[in-house]
mmCIF file of C-alpha atoms in Angstrom:
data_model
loop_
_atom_site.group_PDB
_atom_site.id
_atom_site.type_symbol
_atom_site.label_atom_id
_atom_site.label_comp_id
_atom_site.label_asym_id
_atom_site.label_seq_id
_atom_site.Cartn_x
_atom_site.Cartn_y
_atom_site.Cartn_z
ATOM 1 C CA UNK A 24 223.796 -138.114 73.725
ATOM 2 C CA UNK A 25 226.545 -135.527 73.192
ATOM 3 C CA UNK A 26 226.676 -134.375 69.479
ATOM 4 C CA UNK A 27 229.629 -136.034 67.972
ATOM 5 C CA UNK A 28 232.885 -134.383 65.846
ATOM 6 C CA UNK A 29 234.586 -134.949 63.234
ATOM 7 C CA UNK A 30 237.617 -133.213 64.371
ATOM 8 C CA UNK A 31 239.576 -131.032 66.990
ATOM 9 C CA UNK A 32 241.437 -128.292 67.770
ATOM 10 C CA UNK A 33 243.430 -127.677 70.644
ATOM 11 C CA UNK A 34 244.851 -123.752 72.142
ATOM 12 C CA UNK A 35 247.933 -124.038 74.693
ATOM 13 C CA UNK A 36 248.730 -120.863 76.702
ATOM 14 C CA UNK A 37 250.583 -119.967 79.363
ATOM 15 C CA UNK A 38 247.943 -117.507 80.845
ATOM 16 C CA UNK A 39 248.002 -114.212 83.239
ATOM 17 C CA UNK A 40 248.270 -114.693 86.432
ATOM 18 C CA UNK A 41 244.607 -112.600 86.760
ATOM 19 C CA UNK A 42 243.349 -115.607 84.226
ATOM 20 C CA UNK A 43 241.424 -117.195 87.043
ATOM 21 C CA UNK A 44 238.152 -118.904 85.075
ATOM 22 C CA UNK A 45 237.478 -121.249 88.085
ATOM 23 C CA UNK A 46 236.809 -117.891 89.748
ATOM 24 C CA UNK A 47 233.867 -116.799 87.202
ATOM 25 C CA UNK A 48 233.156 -113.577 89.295
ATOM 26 C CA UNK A 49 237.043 -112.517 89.070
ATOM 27 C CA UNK A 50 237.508 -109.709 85.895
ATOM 28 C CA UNK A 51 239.934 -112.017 83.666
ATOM 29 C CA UNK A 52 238.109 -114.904 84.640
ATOM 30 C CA UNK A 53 234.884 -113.599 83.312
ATOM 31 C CA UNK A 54 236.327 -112.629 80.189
ATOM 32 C CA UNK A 55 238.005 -115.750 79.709
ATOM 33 C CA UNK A 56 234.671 -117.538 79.711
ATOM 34 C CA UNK A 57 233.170 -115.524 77.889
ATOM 35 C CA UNK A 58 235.557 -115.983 74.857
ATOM 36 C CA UNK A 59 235.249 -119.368 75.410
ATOM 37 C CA UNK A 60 231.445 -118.987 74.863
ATOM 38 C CA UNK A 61 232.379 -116.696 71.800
ATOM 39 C CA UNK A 62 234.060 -120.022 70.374
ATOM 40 C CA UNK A 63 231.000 -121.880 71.006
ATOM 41 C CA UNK A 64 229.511 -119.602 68.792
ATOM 42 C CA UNK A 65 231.350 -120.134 65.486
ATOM 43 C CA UNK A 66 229.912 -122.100 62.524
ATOM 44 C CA UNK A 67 230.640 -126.133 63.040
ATOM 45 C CA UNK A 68 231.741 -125.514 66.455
ATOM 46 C CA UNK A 69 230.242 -128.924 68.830
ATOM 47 C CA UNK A 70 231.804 -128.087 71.650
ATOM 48 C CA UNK A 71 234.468 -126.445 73.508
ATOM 49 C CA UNK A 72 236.511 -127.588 76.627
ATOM 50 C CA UNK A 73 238.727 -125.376 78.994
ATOM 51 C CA UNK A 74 241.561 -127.277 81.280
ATOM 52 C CA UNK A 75 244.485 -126.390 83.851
ATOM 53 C CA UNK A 76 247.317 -128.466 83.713
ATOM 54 C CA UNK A 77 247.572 -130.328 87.277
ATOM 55 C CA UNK A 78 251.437 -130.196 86.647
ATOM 56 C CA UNK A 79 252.245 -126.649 85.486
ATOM 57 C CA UNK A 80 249.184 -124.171 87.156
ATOM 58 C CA UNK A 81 250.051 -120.917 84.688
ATOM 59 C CA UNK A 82 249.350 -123.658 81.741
ATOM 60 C CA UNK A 83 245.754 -124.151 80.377
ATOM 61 C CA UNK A 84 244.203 -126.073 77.385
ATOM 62 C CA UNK A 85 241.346 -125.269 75.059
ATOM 63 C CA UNK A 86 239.553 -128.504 73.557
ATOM 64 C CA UNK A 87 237.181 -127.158 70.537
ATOM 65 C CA UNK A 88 235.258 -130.160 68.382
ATOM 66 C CA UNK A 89 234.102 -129.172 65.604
ATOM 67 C CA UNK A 90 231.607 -130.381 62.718
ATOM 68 C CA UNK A 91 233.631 -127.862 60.234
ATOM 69 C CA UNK A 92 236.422 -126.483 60.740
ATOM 70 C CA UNK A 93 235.827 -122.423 61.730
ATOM 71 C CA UNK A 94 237.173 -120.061 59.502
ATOM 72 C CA UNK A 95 238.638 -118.188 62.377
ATOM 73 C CA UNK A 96 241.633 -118.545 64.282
ATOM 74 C CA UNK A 97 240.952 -119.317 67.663
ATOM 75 C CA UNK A 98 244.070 -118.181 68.708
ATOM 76 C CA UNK A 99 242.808 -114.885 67.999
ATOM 77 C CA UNK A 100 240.389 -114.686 71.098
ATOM 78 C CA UNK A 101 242.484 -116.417 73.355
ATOM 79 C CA UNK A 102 245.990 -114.899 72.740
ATOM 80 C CA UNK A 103 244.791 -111.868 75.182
ATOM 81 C CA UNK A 104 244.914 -114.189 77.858
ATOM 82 C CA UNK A 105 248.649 -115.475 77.482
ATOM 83 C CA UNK A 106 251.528 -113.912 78.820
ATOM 84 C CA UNK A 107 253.271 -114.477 75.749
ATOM 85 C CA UNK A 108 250.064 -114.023 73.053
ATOM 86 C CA UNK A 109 253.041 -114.257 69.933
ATOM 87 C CA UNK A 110 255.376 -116.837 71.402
ATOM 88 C CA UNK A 111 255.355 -120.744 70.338
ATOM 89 C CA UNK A 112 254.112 -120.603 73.610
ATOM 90 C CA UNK A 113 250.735 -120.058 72.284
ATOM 91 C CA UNK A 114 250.134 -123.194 70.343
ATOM 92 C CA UNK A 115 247.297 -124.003 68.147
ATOM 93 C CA UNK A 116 247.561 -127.525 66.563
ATOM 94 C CA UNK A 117 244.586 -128.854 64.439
ATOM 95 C CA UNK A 118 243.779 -132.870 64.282
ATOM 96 C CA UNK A 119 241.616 -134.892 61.777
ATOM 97 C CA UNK A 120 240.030 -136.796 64.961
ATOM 98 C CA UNK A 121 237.434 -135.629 67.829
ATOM 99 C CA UNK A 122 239.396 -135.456 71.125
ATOM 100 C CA UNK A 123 236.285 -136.772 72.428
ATOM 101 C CA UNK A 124 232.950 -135.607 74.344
ATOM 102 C CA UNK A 125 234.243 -136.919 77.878
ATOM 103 C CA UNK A 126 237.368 -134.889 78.765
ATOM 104 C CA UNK A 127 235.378 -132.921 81.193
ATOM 105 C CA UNK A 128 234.527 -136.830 83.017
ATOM 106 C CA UNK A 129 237.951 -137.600 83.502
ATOM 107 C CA UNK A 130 239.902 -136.599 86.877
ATOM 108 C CA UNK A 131 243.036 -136.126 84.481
ATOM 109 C CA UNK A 132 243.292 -135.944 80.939
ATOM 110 C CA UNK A 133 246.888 -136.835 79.848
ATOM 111 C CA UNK A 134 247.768 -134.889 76.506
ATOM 112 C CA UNK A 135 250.931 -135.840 74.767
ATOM 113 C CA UNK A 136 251.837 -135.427 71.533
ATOM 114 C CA UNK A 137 254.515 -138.304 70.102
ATOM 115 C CA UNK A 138 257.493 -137.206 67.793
ATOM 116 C CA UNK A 139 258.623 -138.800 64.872
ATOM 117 C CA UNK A 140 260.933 -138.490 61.916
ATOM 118 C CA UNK A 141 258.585 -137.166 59.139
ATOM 119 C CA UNK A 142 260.228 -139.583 56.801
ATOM 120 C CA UNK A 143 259.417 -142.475 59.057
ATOM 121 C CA UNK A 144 256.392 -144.804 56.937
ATOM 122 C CA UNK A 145 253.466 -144.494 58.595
ATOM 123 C CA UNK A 146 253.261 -148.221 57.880
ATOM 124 C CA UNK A 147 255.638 -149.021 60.132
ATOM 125 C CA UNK A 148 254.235 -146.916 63.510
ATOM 126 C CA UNK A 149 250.266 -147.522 63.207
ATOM 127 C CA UNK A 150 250.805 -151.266 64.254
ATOM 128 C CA UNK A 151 252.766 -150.160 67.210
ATOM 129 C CA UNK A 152 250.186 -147.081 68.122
ATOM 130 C CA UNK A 153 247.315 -149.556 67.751
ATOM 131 C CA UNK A 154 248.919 -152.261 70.308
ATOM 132 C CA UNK A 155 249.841 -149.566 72.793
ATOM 133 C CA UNK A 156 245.946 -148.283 72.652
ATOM 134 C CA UNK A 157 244.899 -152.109 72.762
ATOM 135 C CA UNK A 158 246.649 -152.389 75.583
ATOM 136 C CA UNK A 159 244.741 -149.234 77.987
ATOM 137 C CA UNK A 160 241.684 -151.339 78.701
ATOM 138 C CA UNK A 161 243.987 -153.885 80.362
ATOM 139 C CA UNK A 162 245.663 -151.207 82.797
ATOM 140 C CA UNK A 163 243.737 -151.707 85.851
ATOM 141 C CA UNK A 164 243.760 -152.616 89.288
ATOM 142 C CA UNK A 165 243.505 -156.092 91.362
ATOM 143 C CA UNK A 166 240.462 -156.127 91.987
ATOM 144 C CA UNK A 167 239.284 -154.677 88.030
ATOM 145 C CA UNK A 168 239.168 -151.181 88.840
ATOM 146 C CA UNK A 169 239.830 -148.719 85.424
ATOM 147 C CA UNK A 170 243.260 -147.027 85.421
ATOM 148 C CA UNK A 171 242.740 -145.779 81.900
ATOM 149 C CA UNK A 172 238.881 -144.729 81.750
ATOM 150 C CA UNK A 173 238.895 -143.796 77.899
ATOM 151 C CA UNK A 174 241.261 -142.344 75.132
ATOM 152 C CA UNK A 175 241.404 -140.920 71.639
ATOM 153 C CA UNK A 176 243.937 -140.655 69.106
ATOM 154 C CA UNK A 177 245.492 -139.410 65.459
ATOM 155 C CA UNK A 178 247.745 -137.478 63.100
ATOM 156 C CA UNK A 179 248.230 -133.698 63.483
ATOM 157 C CA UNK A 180 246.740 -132.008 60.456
ATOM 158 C CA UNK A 181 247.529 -128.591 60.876
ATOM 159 C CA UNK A 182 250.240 -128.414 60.405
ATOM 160 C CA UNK A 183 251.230 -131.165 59.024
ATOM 161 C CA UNK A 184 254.548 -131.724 60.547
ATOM 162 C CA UNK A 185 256.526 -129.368 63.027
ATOM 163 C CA UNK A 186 260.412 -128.274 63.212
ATOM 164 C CA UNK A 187 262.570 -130.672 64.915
ATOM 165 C CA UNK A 188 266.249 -130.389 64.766
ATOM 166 C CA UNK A 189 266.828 -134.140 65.868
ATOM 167 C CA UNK A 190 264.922 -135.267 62.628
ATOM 168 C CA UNK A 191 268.352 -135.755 60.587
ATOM 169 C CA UNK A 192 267.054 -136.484 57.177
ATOM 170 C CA UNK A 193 264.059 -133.777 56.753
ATOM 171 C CA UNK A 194 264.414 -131.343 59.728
ATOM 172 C CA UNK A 195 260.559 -131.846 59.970
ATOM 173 C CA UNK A 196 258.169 -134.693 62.209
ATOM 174 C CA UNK A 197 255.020 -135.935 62.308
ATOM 175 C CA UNK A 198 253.280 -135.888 65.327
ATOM 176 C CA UNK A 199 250.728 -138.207 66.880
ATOM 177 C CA UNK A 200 248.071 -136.097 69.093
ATOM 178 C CA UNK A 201 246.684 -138.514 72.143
ATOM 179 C CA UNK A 202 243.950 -137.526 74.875
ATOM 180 C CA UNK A 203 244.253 -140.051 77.618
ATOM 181 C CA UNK A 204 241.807 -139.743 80.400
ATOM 182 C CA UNK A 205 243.259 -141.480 83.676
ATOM 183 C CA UNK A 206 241.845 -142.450 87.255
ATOM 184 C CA UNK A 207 244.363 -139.631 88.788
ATOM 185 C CA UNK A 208 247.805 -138.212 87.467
ATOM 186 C CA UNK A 209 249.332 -140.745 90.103
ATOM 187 C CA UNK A 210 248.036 -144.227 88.972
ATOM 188 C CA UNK A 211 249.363 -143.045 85.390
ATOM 189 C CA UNK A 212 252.392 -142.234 86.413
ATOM 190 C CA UNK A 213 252.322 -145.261 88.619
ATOM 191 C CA UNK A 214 251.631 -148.110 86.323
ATOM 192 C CA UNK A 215 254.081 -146.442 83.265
ATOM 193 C CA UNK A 216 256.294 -147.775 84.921
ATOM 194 C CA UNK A 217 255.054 -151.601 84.942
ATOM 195 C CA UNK A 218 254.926 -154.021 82.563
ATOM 196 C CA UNK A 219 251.700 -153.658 82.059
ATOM 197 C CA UNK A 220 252.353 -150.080 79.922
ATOM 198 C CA UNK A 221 255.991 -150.972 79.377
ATOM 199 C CA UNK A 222 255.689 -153.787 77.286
ATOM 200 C CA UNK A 223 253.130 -152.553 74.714
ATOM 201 C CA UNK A 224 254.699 -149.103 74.971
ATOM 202 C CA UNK A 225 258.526 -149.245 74.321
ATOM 203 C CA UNK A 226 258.377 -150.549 70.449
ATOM 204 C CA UNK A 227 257.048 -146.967 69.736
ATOM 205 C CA UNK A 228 259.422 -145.195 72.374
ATOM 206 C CA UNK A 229 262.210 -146.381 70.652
ATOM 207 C CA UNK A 230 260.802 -144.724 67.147
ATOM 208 C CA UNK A 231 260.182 -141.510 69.270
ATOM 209 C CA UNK A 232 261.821 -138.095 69.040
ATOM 210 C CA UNK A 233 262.036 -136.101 71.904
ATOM 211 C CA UNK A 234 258.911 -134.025 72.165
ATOM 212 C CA UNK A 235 258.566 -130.705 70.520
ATOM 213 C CA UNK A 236 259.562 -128.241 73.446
ATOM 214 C CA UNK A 237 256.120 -126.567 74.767
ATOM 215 C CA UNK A 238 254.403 -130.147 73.876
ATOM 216 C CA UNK A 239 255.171 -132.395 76.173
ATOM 217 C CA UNK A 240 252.847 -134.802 77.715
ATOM 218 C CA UNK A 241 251.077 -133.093 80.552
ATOM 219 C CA UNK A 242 247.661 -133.596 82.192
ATOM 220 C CA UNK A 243 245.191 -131.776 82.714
ATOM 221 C CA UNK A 244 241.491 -131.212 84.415
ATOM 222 C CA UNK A 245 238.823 -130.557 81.792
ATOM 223 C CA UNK A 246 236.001 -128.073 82.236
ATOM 224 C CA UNK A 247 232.780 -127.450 79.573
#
């Protein structure tokens, strides 16, 4: 049984064009590996997970579950693999929830990251997050097959809230992180547009802000 986590962190970069990891022989794909085994290494590390985005190839993802959070900064060991290693465009957000042991299972990992004003009660959008996520085991096929094969959820907690200039009152919004693993990219984007993710799903769209730009829901194919 895999170890379990108390909580996550997860590394976006738009890497090198050299960054090749699926090619473990290649120079920058060695290296990247092997910082990703250097962040297996740190104290309270569980885990970590490496993914390309199926939508946007330059774009990966770095999954680390963690006992403890580590005392260093991930972003640190990775940023030598982004094209941009001091942009926004290397983002490193911290949640108080484990993105889960299966990522790597999945054929595509949606990761999306909800907006909302950070004066909004919290009261008022759990009820709506909880009947959307009630409502994934119900996504499937005719005949029963699994669209949505398993998911996890919470608040960003690091930082706590993020710049966003459509957030009239504060400036500022909370985010909700969510790891969605699906069948394919297709039968999500497929059945969004049904009732069956429609209905449980537009409550909370209509409390949405327009995603943080270099967060915006994307999927991706896991690794370990």
């Amino acid at each position: 049984m895999a170890q379990s986590a108390v909580a996550s962190d997860v590394v976006f970069l738009t890497a090198k064009h050299t960054v090749k990891p699926e090619e473990k022989d290649s120079l920058n794909g060695g290296l990247f590996l092997s910082a990703i085994d250097q962040l297996r290494t740190l104290p309270g590390v569980v885990t970590v997970f490496w993914g390309r985005s199926i939508e946007q190839t330059d774009r990966l993802a770095v999954v680390i579950r963690y006992t403890s959070p580590p005392t260093t900064n991930p972003s640190g060991i990775l940023a030598p693999f982004s094209t941009t290693p001091n942009s926004p465009q290397l983002q490193h957000l911290r949640f108080s929830y484990d993105a889960g042991a299966d990522l790597p299972s999945y054929p595509a990992t949606e990761i999306a990251f909800p907006c909302f004003a950070s004066d909004t009660p919290l009261a008022e959008l759990e009820p709506l997050i909880a009947d959307l996520e009630a409502a994934l085991p119900k996504m499937v096929h005719p005949d029963g097959e699994k669209i949505a094969l398993g998911w996890n959820s919470g608040w960003l907690a690091q930082p706590k809230t993020l710049a966003h200039s459509l957030s009239k009152t504060t400036g500022q919004a909370i985010v909700w992180g969510m790891f969605i693993g699906w069948v394919s990219r297709e039968e999500h984007l497929k059945v969004t547009g049904t009732e069956l993710f429609l209905k449980p799903a537009m409550p909370l769209i209509k409390r949405m802000l327009p995603m943080v730009e270099g967060l915006e829901g994307v999927h991706f194919a896991f690794r370990e």
